[in-house]
mmCIF file of C-alpha atoms in Angstrom:
data_model
loop_
_atom_site.group_PDB
_atom_site.id
_atom_site.type_symbol
_atom_site.label_atom_id
_atom_site.label_comp_id
_atom_site.label_asym_id
_atom_site.label_seq_id
_atom_site.Cartn_x
_atom_site.Cartn_y
_atom_site.Cartn_z
ATOM 1 C CA MET A 1 16.407 11.199 5.598
ATOM 2 C CA CYS A 2 18.141 13.082 2.766
ATOM 3 C CA VAL A 3 20.699 15.867 3.309
ATOM 4 C CA THR A 4 21.266 18.474 0.585
ATOM 5 C CA ALA A 5 24.191 20.811 -0.059
ATOM 6 C CA PRO A 6 24.691 23.974 2.050
ATOM 7 C CA LEU A 7 21.865 26.449 1.462
ATOM 8 C CA ASP A 8 24.107 29.448 0.825
ATOM 9 C CA VAL A 9 25.917 27.612 -1.968
ATOM 10 C CA VAL A 10 22.749 26.463 -3.731
ATOM 11 C CA ALA A 11 20.826 29.676 -3.240
ATOM 12 C CA HIS A 12 23.535 32.080 -4.387
ATOM 13 C CA ALA A 13 25.563 30.154 -6.924
ATOM 14 C CA LYS A 14 25.763 32.337 -10.050
ATOM 15 C CA ASP A 15 27.240 29.678 -12.260
ATOM 16 C CA LYS A 16 24.168 27.712 -13.438
ATOM 17 C CA ARG A 17 26.408 24.848 -14.471
ATOM 18 C CA LEU A 18 27.269 24.243 -10.808
ATOM 19 C CA ARG A 19 23.660 24.041 -9.543
ATOM 20 C CA PRO A 20 22.720 20.628 -10.992
ATOM 21 C CA SER A 21 25.836 19.036 -9.558
ATOM 22 C CA LEU A 22 25.093 20.515 -6.158
ATOM 23 C CA ARG A 23 21.616 19.017 -6.154
ATOM 24 C CA ARG A 24 22.703 15.653 -7.505
ATOM 25 C CA CYS A 25 24.837 15.243 -4.425
ATOM 26 C CA SER A 26 21.677 14.503 -2.412
ATOM 27 C CA THR A 27 22.015 10.872 -3.437
ATOM 28 C CA MET A 28 25.476 10.549 -1.867
ATOM 29 C CA PRO A 29 26.279 9.726 1.766
ATOM 30 C CA ALA A 30 26.113 12.773 4.006
ATOM 31 C CA ILE A 31 29.866 13.063 4.598
ATOM 32 C CA ALA A 32 30.719 12.653 0.923
ATOM 33 C CA ARG A 33 28.049 15.161 -0.073
ATOM 34 C CA HIS A 34 29.372 17.728 2.358
ATOM 35 C CA ALA A 35 32.945 17.231 1.142
ATOM 36 C CA ARG A 36 31.888 17.611 -2.487
ATOM 37 C CA ALA A 37 29.894 20.729 -1.654
ATOM 38 C CA GLU A 38 32.988 22.231 -0.005
ATOM 39 C CA ARG A 39 35.069 21.514 -3.128
ATOM 40 C CA GLU A 40 32.492 23.078 -5.434
ATOM 41 C CA SER A 41 32.143 26.000 -3.060
ATOM 42 C CA ALA A 42 35.910 26.559 -3.361
ATOM 43 C CA ALA A 43 35.602 26.350 -7.161
ATOM 44 C CA LEU A 44 32.897 29.005 -7.068
ATOM 45 C CA ARG A 45 35.119 31.193 -4.871
ATOM 46 C CA ARG A 46 37.929 30.989 -7.440
ATOM 47 C CA ALA A 47 35.575 31.566 -10.412
ATOM 48 C CA SER A 48 33.694 34.539 -8.947
ATOM 49 C CA PRO A 49 35.638 36.001 -6.016
ATOM 50 C CA GLY A 50 33.715 39.284 -5.979
ATOM 51 C CA VAL A 51 30.311 37.621 -5.882
ATOM 52 C CA PHE A 52 31.392 35.183 -3.202
ATOM 53 C CA ALA A 53 32.877 37.961 -1.023
ATOM 54 C CA ALA A 54 29.619 39.922 -1.148
ATOM 55 C CA MET A 55 27.709 36.767 -0.389
ATOM 56 C CA GLU A 56 29.856 36.006 2.670
ATOM 57 C CA ALA A 57 29.437 39.546 3.983
ATOM 58 C CA ALA A 58 25.654 39.194 3.856
ATOM 59 C CA THR A 59 25.600 35.714 5.456
ATOM 60 C CA PRO A 60 26.056 35.328 9.249
ATOM 61 C CA ARG A 61 29.118 33.319 10.194
ATOM 62 C CA ARG A 62 28.513 29.892 11.739
ATOM 63 C CA PRO A 63 30.917 27.682 13.683
ATOM 64 C CA PRO A 64 32.705 25.150 11.463
ATOM 65 C CA SER A 65 31.390 22.303 13.579
ATOM 66 C CA THR A 66 27.790 23.122 12.615
ATOM 67 C CA PRO A 67 27.641 23.482 8.829
ATOM 68 C CA ARG A 68 24.436 25.007 7.581
ATOM 69 C CA VAL A 69 22.578 22.160 5.949
ATOM 70 C CA VAL A 70 18.954 21.355 5.274
ATOM 71 C CA THR A 71 17.520 18.052 6.409
ATOM 72 C CA ARG A 72 14.662 16.847 4.254
ATOM 73 C CA THR A 73 12.402 14.032 5.278
ATOM 74 C CA SER A 74 9.622 12.437 3.320
ATOM 75 C CA SER A 75 6.284 14.160 3.826
ATOM 76 C CA PRO A 76 4.315 12.707 6.758
ATOM 77 C CA PRO A 77 1.505 10.467 5.575
ATOM 78 C CA SER A 78 -1.897 12.028 5.542
ATOM 79 C CA ALA A 79 -4.772 10.651 7.603
ATOM 80 C CA ARG A 80 -6.197 9.143 4.435
ATOM 81 C CA ASP A 81 -2.897 7.435 3.571
ATOM 82 C CA CYS A 82 -2.821 5.964 7.067
ATOM 83 C CA GLY A 83 -6.405 4.838 6.970
ATOM 84 C CA GLY A 84 -7.176 7.564 9.475
ATOM 85 C CA PHE A 85 -4.662 6.433 12.101
ATOM 86 C CA GLY A 86 -1.045 5.495 12.685
ATOM 87 C CA GLY A 87 2.088 6.437 10.791
ATOM 88 C CA GLY A 88 3.148 8.816 13.547
ATOM 89 C CA VAL A 89 0.118 11.019 12.870
ATOM 90 C CA VAL A 90 -2.422 11.364 15.670
ATOM 91 C CA ALA A 91 -5.816 11.036 13.998
ATOM 92 C CA ARG A 92 -8.957 12.154 15.766
ATOM 93 C CA LYS A 93 -12.590 11.298 15.288
ATOM 94 C CA VAL A 94 -15.744 12.304 17.084
ATOM 95 C CA VAL A 95 -17.565 9.068 17.880
ATOM 96 C CA PHE A 96 -21.228 8.967 18.928
ATOM 97 C CA LEU A 97 -21.959 5.831 20.953
ATOM 98 C CA VAL A 98 -25.652 4.884 20.972
ATOM 99 C CA ARG A 99 -27.326 2.005 22.766
ATOM 100 C CA HIS A 100 -30.468 0.602 21.182
ATOM 101 C CA GLY A 101 -33.877 1.361 22.637
ATOM 102 C CA GLU A 102 -35.715 -1.067 24.858
ATOM 103 C CA ALA A 103 -36.506 -4.356 23.122
ATOM 104 C CA VAL A 104 -39.290 -6.847 23.811
ATOM 105 C CA HIS A 105 -36.914 -9.274 25.524
ATOM 106 C CA ASN A 106 -35.806 -6.503 27.908
ATOM 107 C CA ILE A 107 -39.405 -6.214 29.139
ATOM 108 C CA GLU A 108 -39.785 -9.946 29.622
ATOM 109 C CA GLU A 109 -36.513 -10.381 31.510
ATOM 110 C CA LYS A 110 -37.372 -7.523 33.857
ATOM 111 C CA LYS A 111 -40.725 -9.130 34.594
ATOM 112 C CA ALA A 112 -39.053 -12.468 35.350
ATOM 113 C CA GLN A 113 -36.446 -10.850 37.587
ATOM 114 C CA GLN A 114 -38.991 -8.818 39.530
ATOM 115 C CA ALA A 115 -41.373 -11.752 40.042
ATOM 116 C CA THR A 116 -38.565 -14.016 41.212
ATOM 117 C CA ALA A 117 -37.105 -11.386 43.533
ATOM 118 C CA HIS A 118 -40.527 -10.759 45.070
ATOM 119 C CA ALA A 119 -41.041 -14.485 45.711
ATOM 120 C CA LEU A 120 -37.583 -14.909 47.235
ATOM 121 C CA LYS A 121 -38.073 -11.952 49.557
ATOM 122 C CA ALA A 122 -41.366 -13.462 50.698
ATOM 123 C CA LEU A 123 -39.419 -16.581 51.621
ATOM 124 C CA GLY A 124 -37.042 -14.465 53.716
ATOM 125 C CA LEU A 125 -33.996 -14.780 51.464
ATOM 126 C CA CYS A 126 -31.579 -11.847 51.707
ATOM 127 C CA PRO A 127 -31.389 -9.890 48.406
ATOM 128 C CA LYS A 128 -27.638 -9.399 48.905
ATOM 129 C CA SER A 129 -26.895 -13.098 49.235
ATOM 130 C CA ASP A 130 -25.228 -15.027 46.434
ATOM 131 C CA LYS A 131 -28.088 -17.540 46.392
ATOM 132 C CA PHE A 132 -30.658 -14.783 45.863
ATOM 133 C CA LYS A 133 -28.684 -13.296 42.967
ATOM 134 C CA ALA A 134 -28.107 -16.697 41.371
ATOM 135 C CA LEU A 135 -31.799 -17.609 41.465
ATOM 136 C CA VAL A 136 -32.806 -14.273 39.937
ATOM 137 C CA GLU A 137 -30.241 -14.778 37.163
ATOM 138 C CA ASP A 138 -31.529 -18.295 36.529
ATOM 139 C CA ALA A 139 -35.047 -16.919 36.157
ATOM 140 C CA ARG A 140 -33.828 -14.279 33.712
ATOM 141 C CA ARG A 141 -32.034 -16.802 31.515
ATOM 142 C CA ALA A 142 -34.977 -19.189 31.597
ATOM 143 C CA CYS A 143 -37.221 -16.412 30.348
ATOM 144 C CA LEU A 144 -34.823 -15.435 27.573
ATOM 145 C CA SER A 145 -34.540 -19.039 26.392
ATOM 146 C CA ASP A 146 -37.935 -18.659 24.749
ATOM 147 C CA CYS A 147 -37.461 -18.967 20.961
ATOM 148 C CA CYS A 148 -40.235 -16.410 20.464
ATOM 149 C CA LEU A 149 -37.741 -13.783 21.634
ATOM 150 C CA ARG A 150 -35.206 -14.616 18.944
ATOM 151 C CA ASP A 151 -33.589 -11.415 17.621
ATOM 152 C CA ALA A 152 -36.196 -9.387 19.480
ATOM 153 C CA ALA A 153 -37.558 -6.149 18.044
ATOM 154 C CA LEU A 154 -37.978 -2.797 19.794
ATOM 155 C CA SER A 155 -40.886 -2.239 22.119
ATOM 156 C CA ASP A 156 -43.049 0.862 21.767
ATOM 157 C CA ALA A 157 -41.087 2.453 24.601
ATOM 158 C CA GLY A 158 -37.860 1.508 22.819
ATOM 159 C CA LYS A 159 -38.960 3.304 19.667
ATOM 160 C CA ASN A 160 -39.646 6.440 21.692
ATOM 161 C CA GLN A 161 -36.217 6.144 23.312
ATOM 162 C CA ALA A 162 -34.621 5.966 19.869
ATOM 163 C CA LEU A 163 -36.481 9.117 18.817
ATOM 164 C CA SER A 164 -35.235 10.829 21.984
ATOM 165 C CA ALA A 165 -31.671 9.807 21.060
ATOM 166 C CA LYS A 166 -32.233 11.390 17.668
ATOM 167 C CA GLU A 167 -33.182 14.658 19.377
ATOM 168 C CA VAL A 168 -30.086 14.527 21.592
ATOM 169 C CA ILE A 169 -27.809 14.135 18.557
ATOM 170 C CA HIS A 170 -29.644 16.918 16.730
ATOM 171 C CA ARG A 171 -29.136 19.234 19.694
ATOM 172 C CA LEU A 172 -25.456 18.357 19.992
ATOM 173 C CA THR A 173 -24.787 18.906 16.287
ATOM 174 C CA HIS A 174 -27.156 21.801 15.604
ATOM 175 C CA GLY A 175 -24.461 24.469 15.888
ATOM 176 C CA ALA A 176 -22.194 22.707 13.395
ATOM 177 C CA ALA A 177 -25.065 22.164 10.957
ATOM 178 C CA ALA A 178 -25.880 25.875 11.105
ATOM 179 C CA GLY A 179 -22.281 26.795 10.322
ATOM 180 C CA HIS A 180 -21.350 27.876 13.843
ATOM 181 C CA SER A 181 -18.149 26.798 15.562
ATOM 182 C CA SER A 182 -20.102 25.540 18.561
ATOM 183 C CA GLY A 183 -21.644 22.124 18.214
ATOM 184 C CA LEU A 184 -20.282 18.728 17.266
ATOM 185 C CA PRO A 185 -20.028 17.512 13.670
ATOM 186 C CA PHE A 186 -22.919 15.351 12.527
ATOM 187 C CA PRO A 187 -21.947 11.711 11.870
ATOM 188 C CA THR A 188 -21.304 11.111 8.180
ATOM 189 C CA VAL A 189 -20.963 7.358 8.776
ATOM 190 C CA VAL A 190 -23.176 5.113 10.882
ATOM 191 C CA LEU A 191 -21.922 1.693 11.989
ATOM 192 C CA THR A 192 -24.569 -0.597 13.437
ATOM 193 C CA SER A 193 -24.892 -4.017 14.980
ATOM 194 C CA PRO A 194 -26.882 -6.333 12.687
ATOM 195 C CA LEU A 195 -29.437 -7.377 15.314
ATOM 196 C CA GLU A 196 -33.054 -6.317 14.844
ATOM 197 C CA ARG A 197 -33.170 -3.940 17.807
ATOM 198 C CA THR A 198 -30.074 -2.009 16.705
ATOM 199 C CA LEU A 199 -31.134 -1.881 13.050
ATOM 200 C CA GLN A 200 -34.513 -0.446 14.075
ATOM 201 C CA THR A 201 -32.818 2.049 16.391
ATOM 202 C CA THR A 202 -30.498 3.125 13.580
ATOM 203 C CA ASN A 203 -33.473 3.704 11.278
ATOM 204 C CA LEU A 204 -35.164 5.907 13.857
ATOM 205 C CA VAL A 205 -32.103 7.875 14.972
ATOM 206 C CA PHE A 206 -30.634 8.296 11.467
ATOM 207 C CA PRO A 207 -33.585 8.010 9.046
ATOM 208 C CA SER A 208 -32.544 7.558 5.396
ATOM 209 C CA HIS A 209 -28.869 8.132 6.253
ATOM 210 C CA PRO A 210 -26.896 7.450 3.043
ATOM 211 C CA ASN A 211 -23.871 5.819 4.675
ATOM 212 C CA VAL A 212 -24.956 3.056 7.081
ATOM 213 C CA HIS A 213 -22.941 -0.145 7.463
ATOM 214 C CA MET A 214 -23.891 -3.338 9.296
ATOM 215 C CA CYS A 215 -20.937 -4.642 11.306
ATOM 216 C CA GLU A 216 -20.759 -8.105 12.834
ATOM 217 C CA ALA A 217 -18.082 -6.901 15.276
ATOM 218 C CA LEU A 218 -20.598 -4.563 16.969
ATOM 219 C CA ARG A 219 -23.148 -7.215 17.932
ATOM 220 C CA GLU A 220 -24.081 -8.049 21.502
ATOM 221 C CA ARG A 221 -22.198 -10.688 23.440
ATOM 222 C CA ARG A 222 -23.205 -14.081 22.135
ATOM 223 C CA THR A 223 -24.802 -15.734 25.151
ATOM 224 C CA GLY A 224 -26.337 -18.707 23.354
ATOM 225 C CA LEU A 225 -29.773 -17.220 24.096
ATOM 226 C CA PRO A 226 -32.204 -16.656 21.201
ATOM 227 C CA CYS A 227 -32.467 -12.901 21.866
ATOM 228 C CA ASP A 228 -28.768 -12.462 21.065
ATOM 229 C CA GLU A 229 -28.786 -14.388 17.776
ATOM 230 C CA ARG A 230 -29.443 -12.437 14.608
ATOM 231 C CA LYS A 231 -31.076 -13.332 11.348
ATOM 232 C CA PRO A 232 -28.900 -14.291 8.351
ATOM 233 C CA ALA A 233 -27.729 -11.394 6.179
ATOM 234 C CA LYS A 234 -29.575 -12.737 3.134
ATOM 235 C CA PHE A 235 -32.866 -12.196 4.976
ATOM 236 C CA ILE A 236 -31.928 -8.853 6.522
ATOM 237 C CA ARG A 237 -31.020 -7.312 3.176
ATOM 238 C CA ARG A 238 -34.448 -8.206 1.739
ATOM 239 C CA ARG A 239 -36.231 -6.054 4.296
ATOM 240 C CA PRO A 240 -37.386 -2.811 2.615
ATOM 241 C CA GLU A 241 -36.568 -0.708 5.682
ATOM 242 C CA PHE A 242 -32.964 -1.950 5.710
ATOM 243 C CA ARG A 243 -32.165 -1.992 1.997
ATOM 244 C CA HIS A 244 -30.333 1.331 2.123
ATOM 245 C CA MET A 245 -27.848 -0.130 4.622
ATOM 246 C CA SER A 246 -24.687 -1.800 3.402
ATOM 247 C CA SER A 247 -24.718 -5.504 4.293
ATOM 248 C CA ASN A 248 -22.010 -6.811 1.953
ATOM 249 C CA ASN A 249 -19.490 -7.539 4.701
ATOM 250 C CA LEU A 250 -22.182 -9.214 6.767
ATOM 251 C CA LEU A 251 -23.194 -11.428 3.862
ATOM 252 C CA GLN A 252 -19.580 -12.449 3.324
ATOM 253 C CA PHE A 253 -19.260 -13.246 7.022
ATOM 254 C CA ASP A 254 -22.257 -15.568 6.803
ATOM 255 C CA LEU A 255 -20.898 -17.287 3.727
ATOM 256 C CA ASP A 256 -17.573 -17.871 5.431
ATOM 257 C CA ASN A 257 -19.279 -19.030 8.623
ATOM 258 C CA ASP A 258 -21.316 -21.641 6.781
ATOM 259 C CA LYS A 259 -18.085 -23.186 5.540
ATOM 260 C CA GLU A 260 -16.505 -23.368 8.982
ATOM 261 C CA ASP A 261 -16.646 -26.543 11.052
ATOM 262 C CA ASP A 262 -16.584 -25.330 14.641
ATOM 263 C CA GLU A 263 -17.171 -28.228 17.000
ATOM 264 C CA SER A 264 -17.435 -25.857 19.978
ATOM 265 C CA SER A 265 -20.549 -24.143 18.593
ATOM 266 C CA THR A 266 -24.141 -25.262 18.571
ATOM 267 C CA PRO A 267 -25.964 -25.240 15.219
ATOM 268 C CA ASP A 268 -28.896 -22.853 15.130
ATOM 269 C CA SER A 269 -31.421 -24.435 12.798
ATOM 270 C CA SER A 270 -33.698 -21.410 12.629
ATOM 271 C CA SER A 271 -31.018 -18.936 11.522
ATOM 272 C CA GLY A 272 -28.493 -21.161 9.785
ATOM 273 C CA LEU A 273 -25.716 -19.716 11.938
ATOM 274 C CA CYS A 274 -23.710 -21.084 14.847
ATOM 275 C CA ALA A 275 -24.674 -19.923 18.315
ATOM 276 C CA VAL A 276 -21.141 -19.382 19.613
ATOM 277 C CA VAL A 277 -21.001 -18.485 23.300
ATOM 278 C CA GLU A 278 -18.709 -15.586 24.246
ATOM 279 C CA ASN A 279 -17.490 -14.435 27.633
ATOM 280 C CA LYS A 280 -16.812 -10.833 28.639
ATOM 281 C CA GLU A 281 -13.133 -11.133 27.754
ATOM 282 C CA ASP A 282 -14.100 -12.125 24.204
ATOM 283 C CA VAL A 283 -16.297 -9.060 23.866
ATOM 284 C CA ARG A 284 -13.580 -6.791 25.254
ATOM 285 C CA ALA A 285 -11.121 -8.184 22.713
ATOM 286 C CA ARG A 286 -13.694 -7.576 19.997
ATOM 287 C CA SER A 287 -14.305 -4.007 21.195
ATOM 288 C CA SER A 288 -10.553 -3.318 21.095
ATOM 289 C CA ARG A 289 -10.759 -3.642 17.305
ATOM 290 C CA LEU A 290 -12.997 -0.583 16.999
ATOM 291 C CA ALA A 291 -9.952 1.491 15.966
ATOM 292 C CA GLU A 292 -9.370 -0.865 13.028
ATOM 293 C CA LEU A 293 -12.999 -0.468 12.043
ATOM 294 C CA LEU A 294 -12.775 3.321 12.135
ATOM 295 C CA GLN A 295 -9.669 3.237 9.928
ATOM 296 C CA ARG A 296 -11.845 2.265 6.989
ATOM 297 C CA PHE A 297 -13.502 5.675 7.109
ATOM 298 C CA ALA A 298 -10.472 7.955 7.083
ATOM 299 C CA GLY A 299 -12.202 10.919 5.459
ATOM 300 C CA ASP A 300 -15.062 11.069 7.968
ATOM 301 C CA GLN A 301 -14.635 13.331 10.963
ATOM 302 C CA ALA A 302 -17.614 12.002 12.908
ATOM 303 C CA VAL A 303 -18.910 8.434 13.155
ATOM 304 C CA ALA A 304 -21.898 6.969 15.000
ATOM 305 C CA VAL A 305 -21.816 3.477 16.510
ATOM 306 C CA VAL A 306 -25.188 1.897 17.351
ATOM 307 C CA THR A 307 -24.719 -1.181 19.499
ATOM 308 C CA HIS A 308 -25.511 -2.930 22.808
ATOM 309 C CA LYS A 309 -24.981 -2.573 26.551
ATOM 310 C CA GLY A 310 -22.538 -5.469 26.823
ATOM 311 C CA TYR A 311 -20.373 -4.255 23.955
ATOM 312 C CA LEU A 312 -20.397 -0.647 25.181
ATOM 313 C CA ARG A 313 -19.514 -1.697 28.729
ATOM 314 C CA GLU A 314 -16.440 -3.591 27.587
ATOM 315 C CA LEU A 315 -15.453 -0.829 25.159
ATOM 316 C CA GLU A 316 -15.550 1.921 27.782
ATOM 317 C CA ARG A 317 -14.021 -0.052 30.636
ATOM 318 C CA GLY A 318 -11.333 -1.537 28.397
ATOM 319 C CA PRO A 319 -10.022 0.285 25.282
ATOM 320 C CA LEU A 320 -11.434 3.693 26.287
ATOM 321 C CA GLY A 321 -9.768 3.519 29.699
ATOM 322 C CA ARG A 322 -12.797 4.178 31.906
ATOM 323 C CA PRO A 323 -12.997 1.154 34.241
ATOM 324 C CA GLN A 324 -15.663 2.800 36.426
ATOM 325 C CA ALA A 325 -17.951 3.859 33.575
ATOM 326 C CA SER A 326 -21.621 3.263 34.283
ATOM 327 C CA GLU A 327 -23.615 1.005 31.979
ATOM 328 C CA PHE A 328 -25.573 2.573 29.137
ATOM 329 C CA GLY A 329 -29.309 2.971 29.505
ATOM 330 C CA ASN A 330 -31.632 2.166 26.616
ATOM 331 C CA GLY A 331 -31.407 4.877 23.958
ATOM 332 C CA GLU A 332 -28.537 6.645 25.739
ATOM 333 C CA VAL A 333 -26.020 8.688 23.735
ATOM 334 C CA ARG A 334 -22.422 9.352 24.751
ATOM 335 C CA VAL A 335 -19.876 11.180 22.630
ATOM 336 C CA TYR A 336 -16.103 10.742 22.649
ATOM 337 C CA GLU A 337 -13.175 12.238 20.855
ATOM 338 C CA LEU A 338 -11.014 9.240 20.005
ATOM 339 C CA SER A 339 -7.366 9.555 19.006
ATOM 340 C CA LEU A 340 -4.847 6.933 18.039
ATOM 341 C CA SER A 341 -1.192 7.805 18.535
ATOM 342 C CA GLY A 342 1.640 6.485 16.434
ATOM 343 C CA ASP A 343 2.356 3.756 18.993
ATOM 344 C CA GLY A 344 -1.180 2.415 18.632
ATOM 345 C CA LYS A 345 -2.481 3.750 21.952
ATOM 346 C CA LEU A 346 -6.152 4.730 21.923
ATOM 347 C CA ILE A 347 -6.807 7.987 23.754
ATOM 348 C CA SER A 348 -10.361 8.987 24.677
ATOM 349 C CA LYS A 349 -11.931 12.233 25.783
ATOM 350 C CA VAL A 350 -15.561 12.443 26.895
ATOM 351 C CA LEU A 351 -17.455 15.165 25.047
ATOM 352 C CA HIS A 352 -20.967 14.310 26.206
ATOM 353 C CA GLY A 353 -22.539 11.996 28.804
ATOM 354 C CA GLY A 354 -21.018 9.079 30.620
ATOM 355 C CA LEU A 355 -20.791 9.152 34.397
ATOM 356 C CA ASP A 356 -18.721 6.822 36.528
ATOM 357 C CA ALA A 357 -20.667 4.094 38.287
ATOM 358 C CA THR A 358 -21.393 4.741 41.945
ATOM 359 C CA LYS A 359 -20.114 2.171 44.387
#
């Protein structure tokens, strides 16, 4: 913080030779600057007593203990300087959260769960028992272990759900697009998980969007199952329907991953990647870095995030502070206003959708 000379001395000094010296004092300690200003003020009084008397008559008297000084601080950093957040400035973004539409593996796991549950009920096992739930889960995982479901694509129903999500976003942003104050701003950046089902959803919800980025951090929890393992970036970027999406960071991630020697992971021969297994705490920690991801797009008021149920669950119940939030349905859209205060605290406000789970 810099402290300048008294305002009345600088503003009304008639002797131009005194003004530079008064301003140069801003580099001195506050007490020394004030003492020097008082000496120069006395010099001005002796040099031009008539001017100074008129000046004093027009200036309200202040107690000696509170000299009239101006405190000048450096300008607060802009949102762009802060990467959108931090620096004592509360930055806000409208964030559209979108879950992908139904994928082929979602159909198959539901079939396996329903068939197993039906058989267990026929045997007289209570659906609320731990054994019943464990056997249904085992059947689901056994079904999803099929390599034919690797990085599963959208089903026909899933494509329709994505188109419905597109209509929801259009309705929510229509007022802003038409120049009215009502309505949310349309996302100028789209961040998407690099799995097939989210990439296809992004293409349907935001067709030909000029600013789409694939983000490894947004992928589904890595369960070790084929459906949750993506294709390598070098193959994804060759697909004509995905060429307009930025995959540079994803490609670099793959290059770095190939060089790593992680004994805890299982090599995936079909994708060239490592099938690392994550738990829910890992995904929550990953979702807590969403603020860092948004910082890269400081000039964009609205951002869309296309991702998965597991990621969205941990994001809402953790960083967004909604521990009772219900899980996303396929193709569901929820909108938040996200703010990050100077102390790094993420503050969320629901603008659309998102009910608490019923107990």
